[in-house]
mmCIF file of C-alpha atoms in Angstrom:
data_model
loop_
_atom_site.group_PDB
_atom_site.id
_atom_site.type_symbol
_atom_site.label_atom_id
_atom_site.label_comp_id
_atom_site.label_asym_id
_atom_site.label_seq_id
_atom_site.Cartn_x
_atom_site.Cartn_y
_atom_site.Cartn_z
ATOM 1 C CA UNK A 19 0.000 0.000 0.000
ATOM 2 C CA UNK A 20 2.604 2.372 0.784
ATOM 3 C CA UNK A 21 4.280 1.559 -2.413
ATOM 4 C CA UNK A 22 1.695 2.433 -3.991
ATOM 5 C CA UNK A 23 0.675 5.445 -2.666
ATOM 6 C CA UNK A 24 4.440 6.567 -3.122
ATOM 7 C CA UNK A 25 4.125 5.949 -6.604
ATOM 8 C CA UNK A 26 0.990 7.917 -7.097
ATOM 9 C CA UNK A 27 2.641 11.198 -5.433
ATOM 10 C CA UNK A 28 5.405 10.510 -7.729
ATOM 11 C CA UNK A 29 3.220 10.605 -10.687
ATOM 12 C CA UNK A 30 1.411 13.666 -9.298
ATOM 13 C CA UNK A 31 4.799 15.356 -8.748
ATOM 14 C CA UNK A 32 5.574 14.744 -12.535
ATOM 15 C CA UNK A 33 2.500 15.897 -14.504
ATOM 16 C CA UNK A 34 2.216 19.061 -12.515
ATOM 17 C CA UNK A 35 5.918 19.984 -13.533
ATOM 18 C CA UNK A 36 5.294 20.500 -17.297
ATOM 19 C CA UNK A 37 5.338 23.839 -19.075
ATOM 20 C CA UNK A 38 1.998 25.253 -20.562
ATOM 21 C CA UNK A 39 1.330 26.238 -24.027
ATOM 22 C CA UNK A 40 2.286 29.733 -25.259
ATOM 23 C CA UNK A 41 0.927 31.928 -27.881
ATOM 24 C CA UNK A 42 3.397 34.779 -29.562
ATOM 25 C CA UNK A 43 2.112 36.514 -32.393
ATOM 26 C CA UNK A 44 4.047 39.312 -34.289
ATOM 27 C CA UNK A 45 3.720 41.324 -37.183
ATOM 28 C CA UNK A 46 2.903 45.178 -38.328
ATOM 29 C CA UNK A 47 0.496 46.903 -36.669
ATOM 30 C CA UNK A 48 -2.773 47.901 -38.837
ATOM 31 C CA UNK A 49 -1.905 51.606 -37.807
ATOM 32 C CA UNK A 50 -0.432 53.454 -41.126
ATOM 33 C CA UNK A 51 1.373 56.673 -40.613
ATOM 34 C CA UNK A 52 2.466 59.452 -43.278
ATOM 35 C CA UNK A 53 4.763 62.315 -42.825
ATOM 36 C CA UNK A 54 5.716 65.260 -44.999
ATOM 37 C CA UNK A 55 9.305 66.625 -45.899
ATOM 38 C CA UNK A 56 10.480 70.382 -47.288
ATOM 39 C CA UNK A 57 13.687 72.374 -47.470
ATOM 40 C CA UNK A 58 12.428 73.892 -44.565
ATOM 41 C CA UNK A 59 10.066 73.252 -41.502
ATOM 42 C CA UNK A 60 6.789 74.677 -41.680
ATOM 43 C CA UNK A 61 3.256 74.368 -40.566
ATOM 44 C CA UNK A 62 0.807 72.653 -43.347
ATOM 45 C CA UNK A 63 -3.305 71.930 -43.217
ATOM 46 C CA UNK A 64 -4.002 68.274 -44.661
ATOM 47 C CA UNK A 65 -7.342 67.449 -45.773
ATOM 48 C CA UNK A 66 -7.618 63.755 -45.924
ATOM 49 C CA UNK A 67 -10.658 62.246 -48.625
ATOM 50 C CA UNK A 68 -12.598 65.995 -48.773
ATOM 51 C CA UNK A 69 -13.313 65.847 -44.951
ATOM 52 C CA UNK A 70 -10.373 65.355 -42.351
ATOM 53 C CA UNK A 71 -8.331 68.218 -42.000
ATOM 54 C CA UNK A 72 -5.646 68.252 -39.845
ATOM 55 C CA UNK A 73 -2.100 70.215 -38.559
ATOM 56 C CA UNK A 74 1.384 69.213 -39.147
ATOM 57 C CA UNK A 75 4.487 70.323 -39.596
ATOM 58 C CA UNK A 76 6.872 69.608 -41.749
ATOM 59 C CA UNK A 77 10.181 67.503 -41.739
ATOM 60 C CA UNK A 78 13.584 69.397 -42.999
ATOM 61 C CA UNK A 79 14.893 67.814 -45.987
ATOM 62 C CA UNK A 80 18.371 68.438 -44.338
ATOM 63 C CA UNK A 81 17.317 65.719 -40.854
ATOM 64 C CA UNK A 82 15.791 63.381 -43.559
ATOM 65 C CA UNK A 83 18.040 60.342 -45.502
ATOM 66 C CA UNK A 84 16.821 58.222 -47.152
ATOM 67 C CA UNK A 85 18.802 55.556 -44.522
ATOM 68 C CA UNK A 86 17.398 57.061 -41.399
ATOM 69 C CA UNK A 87 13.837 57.066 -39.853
ATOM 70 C CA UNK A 88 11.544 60.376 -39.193
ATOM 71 C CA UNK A 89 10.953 59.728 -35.262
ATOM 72 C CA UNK A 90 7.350 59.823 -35.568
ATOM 73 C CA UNK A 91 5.551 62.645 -33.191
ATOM 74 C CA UNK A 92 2.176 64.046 -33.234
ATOM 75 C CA UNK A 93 3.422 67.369 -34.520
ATOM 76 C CA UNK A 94 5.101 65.607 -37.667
ATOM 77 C CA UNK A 95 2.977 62.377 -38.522
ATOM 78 C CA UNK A 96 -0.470 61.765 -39.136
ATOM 79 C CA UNK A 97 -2.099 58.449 -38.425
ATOM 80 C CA UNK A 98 -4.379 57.009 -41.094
ATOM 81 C CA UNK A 99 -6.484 53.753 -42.157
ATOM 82 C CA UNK A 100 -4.876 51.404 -45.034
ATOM 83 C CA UNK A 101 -6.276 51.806 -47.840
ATOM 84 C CA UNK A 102 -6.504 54.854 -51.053
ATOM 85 C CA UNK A 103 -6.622 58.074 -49.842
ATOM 86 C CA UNK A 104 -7.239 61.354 -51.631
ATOM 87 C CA UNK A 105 -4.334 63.835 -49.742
ATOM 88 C CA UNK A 106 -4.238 67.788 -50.158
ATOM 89 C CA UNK A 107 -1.585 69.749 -48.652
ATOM 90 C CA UNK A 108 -2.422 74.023 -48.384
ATOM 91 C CA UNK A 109 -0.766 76.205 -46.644
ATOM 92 C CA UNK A 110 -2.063 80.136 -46.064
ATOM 93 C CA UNK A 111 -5.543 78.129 -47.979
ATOM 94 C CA UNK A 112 -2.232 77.673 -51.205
ATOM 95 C CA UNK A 113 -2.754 74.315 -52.492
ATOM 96 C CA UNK A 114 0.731 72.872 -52.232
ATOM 97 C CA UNK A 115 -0.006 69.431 -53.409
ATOM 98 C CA UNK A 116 -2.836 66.888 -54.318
ATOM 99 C CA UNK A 117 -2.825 63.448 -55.065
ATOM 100 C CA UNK A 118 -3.855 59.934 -54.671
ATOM 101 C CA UNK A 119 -1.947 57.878 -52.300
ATOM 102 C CA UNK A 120 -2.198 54.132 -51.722
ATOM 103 C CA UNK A 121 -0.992 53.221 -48.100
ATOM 104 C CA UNK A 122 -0.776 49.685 -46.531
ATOM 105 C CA UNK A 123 -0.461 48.074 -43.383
ATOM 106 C CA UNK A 124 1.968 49.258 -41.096
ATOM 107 C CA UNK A 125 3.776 51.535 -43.730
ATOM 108 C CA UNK A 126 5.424 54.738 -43.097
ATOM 109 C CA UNK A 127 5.207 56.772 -46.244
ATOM 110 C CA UNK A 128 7.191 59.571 -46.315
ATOM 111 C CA UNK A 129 6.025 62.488 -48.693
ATOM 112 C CA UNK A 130 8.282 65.373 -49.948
ATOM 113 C CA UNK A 131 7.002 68.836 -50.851
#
């Protein structure tokens, strides 16, 4: 009986020590973000698809290469959906530039002025 019993606490012991099952899942987030570069920094109105309109300012050609990222703020980046997206840039109500855009997830698309 006590052999047994020993036994059974032995088993016990052994399925309670095994690891449980883990989940990771990565990727890019659905969250696309656009940003705007010009010789010099300045302060731009966006109207996104005829009804958004928002603030930004622009990034100086000069801190942007082509090898390093924009550090993405508030003041400089604008978060949108994936998708097409008619963009207009004005500044002082000057139509600086209008065009289609096509953005997927997770991209970063950097336009320049």
């Amino acid at each position: 009986m006590k052999k047994i019993l020993v036994h059974l606490v032995f088993a016990l012991l052994l399925c309670s020590c095994g690891v449980g099952v883990y989940s990771v899942s990565s990727g890019k987030s659905d969250d696309s973000t656009i940003s705007f570069t010009d010789n010099t920094e300045r302060t731009i109105s966006i109207t996104i698809d005829n009804a958004k309109t928002e603030t930004l300012k622009t990034v100086k050609q000069k801190d942007f290469q082509k090898a390093r990222n924009i550090k993405k703020t508030s003041i400089n980046t604008l978060t949108l959906k994936p998708g097409q997206h008619n963009i207009k840039v004005l500044e002082n109500d000057k139509i600086l530039l209008e065009k289609v855009i096509f953005i997927s997830a997770g991209e970063h698309k950097i336009i320049a002025l």
